[in-house]
Coordinates of C-alpha atoms and ligand atoms in Angstrom, one line a residue:
M103 CA -0.2 -0.2 -0.1
A104 CA 1.6 3.2 -0.9
V105 CA 1.4 6.2 1.3
Q106 CA -1.1 9.0 -0.7
I107 CA 0.1 12.4 -0.6
L108 CA -2.7 14.8 -0.1
T109 CA -3.8 18.2 -0.9
V110 CA -7.3 19.5 0.7
L111 CA -8.6 22.6 -1.1
G112 CA -11.0 23.9 1.3
S113 CA -9.5 22.0 4.4
T114 CA -11.1 24.6 7.2
G115 CA -14.9 23.8 5.8
S116 CA -17.4 21.2 6.9
I117 CA -15.9 18.6 4.5
G118 CA -12.2 19.6 4.8
V119 CA -12.0 19.0 8.6
S120 CA -14.1 15.8 8.2
T121 CA -11.6 14.8 6.1
L122 CA -8.6 15.9 8.2
D123 CA -10.4 13.7 10.9
V124 CA -10.3 10.6 8.2
V125 CA -6.6 11.5 7.4
A126 CA -5.4 11.9 11.3
R127 CA -6.8 7.9 11.7
H128 CA -4.6 6.9 9.0
P129 CA -1.0 7.9 9.5
D130 CA 0.6 4.9 7.6
R131 CA -1.5 5.7 4.7
Y132 CA -2.3 9.6 4.1
Q133 CA 0.4 12.4 4.4
V134 CA -0.7 16.2 3.9
Y135 CA 1.0 17.5 1.1
A136 CA -1.1 21.0 1.6
L137 CA -3.9 22.5 3.1
T138 CA -5.8 25.7 1.5
G139 CA -8.5 28.0 3.4
A140 CA -10.2 31.7 2.7
S141 CA -10.2 33.1 5.4
Q142 CA -10.3 31.1 8.7
V143 CA -6.4 32.3 10.1
D144 CA -6.7 30.4 13.6
K145 CA -8.3 27.0 12.3
L146 CA -5.8 26.8 8.8
H147 CA -3.1 27.6 11.7
A148 CA -4.0 24.5 14.1
Q149 CA -4.7 22.3 11.1
C150 CA -0.9 23.0 10.1
L151 CA 0.7 22.2 13.1
A152 CA -1.9 18.9 13.3
H153 CA -0.8 18.0 10.0
R154 CA 2.7 19.6 9.1
P155 CA 1.9 20.0 5.2
R156 CA 4.5 21.4 3.4
F157 CA 2.2 24.3 2.1
A158 CA -0.8 26.3 2.9
V159 CA -2.6 28.7 0.6
V160 CA -5.1 31.4 1.5
L161 CA -6.2 34.1 -1.0
D162 CA -5.1 37.3 0.2
E163 CA -1.4 38.7 1.1
Q164 CA -2.5 40.5 4.5
V165 CA -3.9 37.1 5.7
A166 CA -1.0 35.3 4.6
S167 CA 1.9 37.3 6.1
Q168 CA -0.7 36.8 9.1
L169 CA -0.5 32.7 9.3
H170 CA 3.1 32.9 7.6
A171 CA 3.9 34.9 11.4
M172 CA 1.7 32.6 13.6
L173 CA 3.5 29.5 11.9
R174 CA 7.0 30.9 12.8
A175 CA 6.0 32.0 16.2
S176 CA 5.1 27.9 16.8
G177 CA 8.0 26.5 15.0
S178 CA 6.2 25.5 11.9
E179 CA 8.0 25.2 8.7
T180 CA 5.1 25.4 6.6
E181 CA 5.3 27.5 3.9
V182 CA 2.6 29.9 3.3
L183 CA 1.4 30.8 -0.6
C184 CA -1.2 32.8 -1.9
G185 CA -3.8 33.5 -4.4
E186 CA -5.6 31.5 -7.0
A187 CA -2.6 30.6 -9.1
A188 CA -1.4 29.2 -6.0
L189 CA -4.6 26.8 -5.6
E190 CA -3.6 25.3 -9.1
T191 CA 0.2 24.9 -8.2
V192 CA -0.6 22.7 -4.8
A193 CA -3.6 20.7 -6.4
S194 CA -1.3 19.7 -9.5
A195 CA 2.4 19.5 -7.9
P196 CA 4.0 16.2 -8.8
A197 CA 4.5 15.0 -5.4
V198 CA 0.8 15.1 -4.9
T199 CA -1.1 11.5 -5.6
S200 CA -4.9 12.8 -4.2
V201 CA -6.5 15.9 -3.9
M202 CA -9.8 16.3 -2.4
A203 CA -12.0 19.2 -3.8
A204 CA -13.8 20.7 -0.9
I205 CA -14.1 24.2 -2.1
V206 CA -17.7 25.4 -2.0
G207 CA -18.9 27.2 -5.1
A208 CA -17.4 28.1 -8.8
A209 CA -14.3 29.1 -7.0
G210 CA -13.0 25.5 -6.7
M211 CA -13.4 24.6 -10.4
R212 CA -10.1 25.7 -11.6
P213 CA -7.8 24.3 -9.3
T214 CA -10.1 20.9 -8.9
L215 CA -9.6 20.9 -13.2
A216 CA -6.1 21.5 -12.5
A217 CA -6.2 18.2 -10.1
A218 CA -7.5 16.5 -13.0
R219 CA -5.4 17.4 -15.9
A220 CA -2.1 16.5 -13.5
G221 CA -4.1 13.0 -13.9
K222 CA -4.3 13.0 -10.0
R223 CA -6.4 10.7 -7.5
V224 CA -9.7 13.7 -7.5
L225 CA -12.0 13.3 -4.8
L226 CA -14.8 15.3 -6.0
A227 CA -17.1 17.4 -3.3
N228 CA -17.5 20.3 -5.4
K229 CA -20.4 19.8 -7.3
E230 CA -20.1 23.2 -8.7
T231 CA -17.4 21.9 -10.6
L232 CA -19.4 19.5 -12.7
V233 CA -22.6 22.0 -12.4
L234 CA -20.5 24.7 -14.3
A235 CA -18.5 22.6 -16.5
G236 CA -19.8 19.1 -16.5
R237 CA -18.7 17.9 -19.9
L238 CA -15.2 19.8 -20.3
F239 CA -14.6 18.2 -17.0
M240 CA -14.8 14.6 -17.9
D241 CA -13.4 14.8 -21.0
E242 CA -10.4 16.1 -19.2
V243 CA -10.8 13.5 -16.3
T244 CA -10.7 10.9 -19.5
R245 CA -8.4 12.6 -21.4
C246 CA -5.6 12.8 -18.6
G247 CA -6.2 9.8 -16.8
A248 CA -7.3 11.5 -13.5
T249 CA -9.2 8.9 -11.1
L250 CA -12.5 10.5 -10.1
L251 CA -13.8 9.2 -6.9
P252 CA -17.4 10.9 -5.9
I253 CA -17.6 12.3 -2.5
D254 CA -20.9 13.8 -2.4
S255 CA -23.0 11.3 -0.2
E256 CA -25.4 10.2 -2.8
H257 CA -23.2 10.2 -5.6
N258 CA -20.5 8.3 -3.4
A259 CA -23.8 5.8 -2.8
I260 CA -24.7 5.1 -6.6
F261 CA -20.9 5.0 -7.4
Q262 CA -20.9 1.9 -4.5
V263 CA -23.5 0.2 -6.0
L264 CA -22.8 0.4 -9.8
P265 CA -20.8 -2.1 -11.6
R266 CA -17.0 -1.7 -11.3
A267 CA -16.0 -2.0 -15.1
Y268 CA -19.0 1.1 -15.5
R269 CA -18.4 3.3 -12.3
E270 CA -14.3 3.4 -13.6
A271 CA -15.3 4.5 -17.2
P272 CA -19.0 5.3 -17.5
Y273 CA -17.8 7.0 -21.1
A274 CA -16.3 3.9 -22.4
G275 CA -19.9 2.6 -22.4
S276 CA -23.8 3.3 -21.0
L277 CA -25.9 2.7 -18.1
R278 CA -28.1 0.4 -20.5
D279 CA -25.0 -1.8 -21.5
A280 CA -24.1 -2.0 -17.7
G281 CA -28.1 -3.4 -17.0
V282 CA -28.7 -0.5 -15.1
K283 CA -32.5 1.2 -15.6
R284 CA -32.5 4.3 -13.8
I285 CA -31.0 6.4 -11.0
L286 CA -32.4 7.1 -7.9
L287 CA -31.2 9.9 -6.4
T288 CA -32.4 10.8 -2.7
A289 CA -33.0 13.9 -0.9
S290 CA -33.9 14.6 2.3
G291 CA -36.5 17.3 1.7
G292 CA -34.7 19.4 4.2
P293 CA -36.2 21.8 7.0
F294 CA -39.3 23.0 5.1
R295 CA -40.6 20.0 3.5
T296 CA -44.1 20.1 5.8
R297 CA -43.7 24.0 6.7
P298 CA -47.0 25.4 5.4
L299 CA -46.1 27.2 2.2
E300 CA -47.5 30.5 3.3
T301 CA -45.1 31.0 5.7
L302 CA -42.2 30.4 3.1
P303 CA -41.5 34.1 2.2
Q304 CA -40.4 34.9 6.4
V305 CA -38.1 32.2 6.4
T306 CA -35.1 33.2 8.0
P307 CA -31.4 32.4 7.5
D308 CA -31.0 30.6 10.6
E309 CA -34.1 28.3 9.7
A310 CA -32.8 27.6 6.5
V311 CA -29.2 26.7 7.6
R312 CA -30.7 23.9 10.5
H313 CA -30.8 21.0 8.8
P314 CA -32.8 18.1 10.3
N315 CA -30.1 15.3 9.3
W316 CA -26.7 16.4 8.2
S317 CA -24.0 19.0 9.6
M318 CA -22.6 21.1 6.6
G319 CA -21.4 24.1 5.7
R320 CA -24.1 27.4 5.4
K321 CA -24.1 27.6 1.4
I322 CA -24.8 24.1 1.0
S323 CA -27.6 24.5 4.0
V324 CA -29.5 26.6 2.5
D325 CA -29.2 25.0 -0.4
S326 CA -30.7 21.6 1.0
A327 CA -33.4 23.6 2.3
S328 CA -34.8 25.0 -1.4
M329 CA -33.6 21.5 -2.8
M330 CA -31.6 23.2 -5.2
N331 CA -29.1 21.1 -4.2
K332 CA -30.6 18.2 -5.7
G333 CA -30.7 20.0 -8.5
L334 CA -27.2 20.6 -8.7
E335 CA -27.0 17.0 -7.8
V336 CA -28.9 15.9 -10.5
I337 CA -26.4 17.6 -13.0
E338 CA -23.8 16.3 -11.0
A339 CA -25.0 12.7 -11.5
R340 CA -25.9 13.5 -15.3
W341 CA -22.0 14.1 -15.7
L342 CA -20.3 11.7 -13.0
F343 CA -22.5 8.3 -14.9
N344 CA -23.0 9.4 -18.4
A345 CA -26.6 9.3 -17.6
G346 CA -29.3 10.7 -19.1
V347 CA -32.0 13.5 -17.4
D348 CA -34.6 11.2 -17.6
D349 CA -32.6 8.1 -16.0
I350 CA -32.6 9.9 -12.8
A351 CA -35.2 10.0 -10.4
V352 CA -35.1 12.1 -7.1
V353 CA -37.0 10.0 -4.3
V354 CA -37.4 12.4 -0.9
H355 CA -36.3 10.5 1.7
P356 CA -36.3 12.1 5.1
Q357 CA -34.5 9.8 7.7
S358 CA -31.4 10.1 5.0
I359 CA -30.5 6.7 5.8
V360 CA -30.5 5.4 2.3
H361 CA -27.7 7.7 0.2
S362 CA -29.2 6.5 -3.0
M363 CA -29.9 3.6 -5.3
V364 CA -29.8 2.2 -8.6
E365 CA -32.6 0.1 -10.3
Y366 CA -31.2 -2.6 -12.6
V367 CA -33.5 -3.8 -15.4
D368 CA -33.8 -6.9 -14.1
G369 CA -35.6 -5.3 -11.2
S370 CA -33.1 -5.5 -8.7
V371 CA -32.8 -2.1 -6.7
L372 CA -29.5 -1.9 -4.8
A373 CA -28.9 1.0 -2.2
Q374 CA -26.3 2.3 0.1
M375 CA -27.4 2.7 3.8
G376 CA -25.8 4.0 6.5
A377 CA -25.6 7.0 9.4
P378 CA -25.3 10.5 7.6
D379 CA -21.8 11.4 8.4
M380 CA -19.7 12.2 5.8
R381 CA -16.7 10.7 6.5
T382 CA -18.6 7.5 5.2
P383 CA -18.1 8.6 1.8
I384 CA -14.6 10.6 2.0
A385 CA -13.3 7.5 3.9
Y386 CA -14.5 5.3 0.7
G387 CA -12.9 7.9 -1.8
M388 CA -10.1 8.1 0.2
A389 CA -9.2 4.5 0.4
Y390 CA -10.8 3.1 -2.8
P391 CA -11.1 0.2 -4.0
E392 CA -10.2 -0.8 -0.2
R393 CA -12.6 -0.1 3.0
V394 CA -10.8 1.8 6.1
E395 CA -12.3 3.0 9.6
S396 CA -13.9 6.2 9.2
G397 CA -14.9 7.0 13.0
V398 CA -18.8 6.8 12.0
A399 CA -20.8 5.1 14.3
S400 CA -22.7 2.1 13.4
L401 CA -25.8 2.3 12.2
D402 CA -28.6 1.8 14.4
L403 CA -31.8 0.4 12.4
F404 CA -33.8 -0.2 15.4
S405 CA -33.2 3.3 16.7
V406 CA -34.3 4.6 12.8
G407 CA -37.2 2.3 13.2
R408 CA -38.9 3.3 9.6
L409 CA -37.6 4.2 6.2
D410 CA -40.1 7.2 4.4
F411 CA -40.1 7.8 0.4
E412 CA -42.2 10.3 -1.2
A413 CA -42.4 12.0 -4.7
P414 CA -40.7 15.3 -4.8
D415 CA -43.1 18.3 -4.6
F416 CA -41.8 20.7 -7.5
A417 CA -44.5 24.0 -6.5
R418 CA -42.9 23.9 -2.6
F419 CA -39.2 23.3 -4.3
P420 CA -39.1 25.5 -7.4
C421 CA -35.0 25.5 -7.6
L422 CA -35.5 21.9 -8.6
K423 CA -37.4 22.1 -11.4
L424 CA -35.4 25.3 -12.2
A425 CA -32.4 23.0 -12.1
F426 CA -33.8 20.3 -14.2
D427 CA -35.0 22.5 -16.7
A428 CA -31.4 24.4 -17.1
L429 CA -30.0 20.8 -17.8
R430 CA -32.6 20.1 -20.4
A431 CA -31.7 23.5 -22.2
G432 CA -28.1 21.8 -21.9
G433 CA -25.1 24.6 -23.1
A434 CA -23.9 27.3 -20.4
A435 CA -27.4 27.4 -18.6
T436 CA -26.5 25.1 -15.6
A437 CA -23.5 27.5 -15.2
V438 CA -25.8 30.7 -15.2
L439 CA -28.0 28.4 -12.9
N440 CA -25.3 27.9 -10.7
A441 CA -23.9 31.7 -10.5
A442 CA -27.3 33.2 -10.1
N443 CA -28.0 30.7 -7.6
E444 CA -24.5 31.6 -5.6
V445 CA -25.4 35.6 -5.7
A446 CA -29.2 34.5 -4.5
V447 CA -28.0 32.7 -1.3
E448 CA -25.6 34.8 -0.2
A449 CA -28.0 37.4 -0.4
F450 CA -30.4 35.5 1.1
L451 CA -27.7 34.8 3.9
D452 CA -26.9 38.8 4.9
R453 CA -31.0 39.6 4.5
R454 CA -30.7 41.2 1.4
L455 CA -33.3 38.5 -0.2
G456 CA -35.8 37.0 1.3
Y457 CA -36.3 33.2 0.6
T458 CA -38.9 33.0 -2.1
G459 CA -36.6 35.7 -3.5
I460 CA -33.8 32.7 -4.4
P461 CA -35.6 31.3 -7.1
A462 CA -37.3 34.2 -8.7
L463 CA -33.7 35.9 -9.1
I464 CA -32.6 32.8 -10.7
E465 CA -35.7 32.2 -13.2
A466 CA -35.3 36.2 -14.3
V467 CA -31.2 36.0 -14.8
L468 CA -31.3 32.5 -16.5
A469 CA -34.4 34.4 -19.0
E470 CA -31.9 37.7 -19.4
C471 CA -29.1 35.2 -20.2
D472 CA -30.8 33.0 -22.6
G473 CA -29.0 32.8 -25.8
Q474 CA -26.3 35.1 -24.7
V475 CA -23.9 32.7 -23.6
Q476 CA -21.1 30.0 -25.1
A477 CA -20.5 26.5 -23.2
E478 CA -17.9 25.4 -25.8
S479 CA -14.7 25.9 -23.4
I480 CA -13.7 26.9 -20.1
D481 CA -13.3 30.9 -21.0
A482 CA -16.7 30.6 -22.3
L483 CA -18.5 29.0 -19.6
L484 CA -16.3 31.4 -16.9
D485 CA -17.7 34.4 -19.0
A486 CA -21.1 33.0 -18.3
D487 CA -20.6 32.7 -15.0
A488 CA -19.8 36.3 -14.6
L489 CA -22.6 37.5 -16.7
A490 CA -25.1 35.5 -14.6
R491 CA -23.2 37.1 -11.5
E492 CA -23.6 40.7 -13.0
R493 CA -27.4 40.4 -14.1
A494 CA -28.1 38.4 -10.4
T495 CA -26.3 41.5 -9.1
A496 CA -28.1 44.5 -11.1
W497 CA -31.6 42.5 -10.2
L498 CA -30.6 42.5 -6.4
A499 CA -29.8 46.2 -7.2
R500 CA -33.6 46.9 -8.7
L501 CA -34.9 45.2 -5.9
R502 CA -34.1 48.2 -3.5
Ligands
NAD265 P1 -17.9 25.1 3.9 O1 -18.7 26.6 3.7 O2 -17.9 24.5 5.0 O3 -16.1 25.2 3.6 C1 -15.8 25.8 1.6 C2 -14.1 25.8 2.1 O4 -13.7 26.7 0.6 C3 -13.6 26.6 3.0 O5 -12.0 25.9 3.5 C4 -13.1 27.8 2.5 O6 -12.2 28.2 3.1 C5 -13.1 27.6 1.4 N1 -13.6 28.8 0.2 C6 -14.4 29.2 0.4 N2 -14.6 30.3 -0.3 C7 -13.4 30.2 -1.3 C8 -12.8 30.6 -2.6 N3 -13.6 31.7 -3.3 N4 -12.0 30.1 -2.7 C9 -11.0 29.5 -2.3 N5 -11.5 28.7 -1.0 C10 -12.8 29.4 -0.9 O7 -18.4 24.3 2.7 P2 -18.8 22.5 2.8 O8 -20.2 22.8 3.3 O9 -17.6 22.1 3.3 O10 -18.7 22.4 1.1 C11 -17.3 21.9 0.4 C12 -18.0 21.6 -0.8 O11 -18.4 20.1 -1.1 C13 -19.1 22.4 -1.9 O12 -19.3 22.3 -3.4 C14 -20.3 21.6 -1.3 O13 -21.3 21.4 -1.9 C15 -19.9 20.2 -1.4 N6 -20.3 18.9 0.0 C16 -20.7 19.2 1.1 C17 -21.2 18.7 1.6 C18 -21.3 18.3 2.8 O14 -21.6 17.9 4.1 N7 -20.7 19.7 3.9 C19 -21.7 17.5 1.2 C20 -21.8 17.3 -0.1 C21 -21.1 18.2 -0.8
MG266 MG1 -25.6 15.6 -1.4

């Protein structure tokens, strides 16, 4: 067993912290090469002392010099780098074998792409990479011989129950040839699944980030409440598994025990289950094709008691419908959807936009950008992302 040399992009976030928890359990298997974070200097400093990476990367100069001073004062030799280009450098450095892509949002796309182009083992948590640039990213993974392992719990579950030959090279065949009829993507339904519809305009950021089953970063928590998260995950599944949009069905499952399922042509439905703890998919991705201990508690089926399943409600969750529509529209529509959603969620968390304003803003921006955006290159997609952010910001300004 060769030791994996790991870069954790977004180490200070929810996924980053869970990743380092798994790493710390297996010092014989994993060594940390680089850690990165946007602003939480104290946390990054503590992580550097615990994991002794060669590099720590932050976004701005001031944070970099602060971190550098703190590290030297603690006797650490970790070198501090700064800026977006440095993220790409530590994601693609020759010494690195594996990259955990756990930056939140479209900001994670370039370093994740750099890791894929360098042929790394890419542990993909940053679903926005696939929503923004799914086709081109998957092309690069194939062209450059990268190993892509999904960390998002649903996609990790699907990966686990797909035939091995298919999951490792989905673009060499088709789901049909692999005997797969449908992918059943489960969704918890979030905190507002049963809340009276007429009270949704009053939802506060605190209510939206309080997920019933999972503890996650703020942006994905709001996405889970609106079910945009499931919409982004449908798009993610489309690209990861070379699936058609009609091959993917969303199933609401409030207990979050079944993490997703695959239905085969013979009628078999295979599910992956477990306690809702991201250390399971993280440990799976890190050790694949082996299994390692993750620190996750045993699933206590007697205390779970029952498993419920419901159809998704598109009237309650218009963001889910917008995501399906954008995927069907194709081209750069999903890039526009993602960027508009990021602006909307940030405005909602800052109390500049009401909860029901989120789908309203996204729908307006999709309409405004229709016919104005291209998807044939990464630069074209980044232009689409920028245009959508500009239109979304202007839309917000008109609200005032
Ligand atoms: P988080 O907000 O907790 O952490 C985000 C990390 O990215 C932090 O380290 C932050 O410093 C860094 N970051 C933020 N903006 C950045 C920027 N512009 N440039 C560079 N770094 C930046 O988020 P999270 O919940 O850990 O989610 C990370 C990713 O994983 C997201 O794409 C999310 O959709 C996905 N994901 C998360 C979970 C979960 O349980 N948290 C589950 C599935 C998928
Ligand atoms: Mg998920």
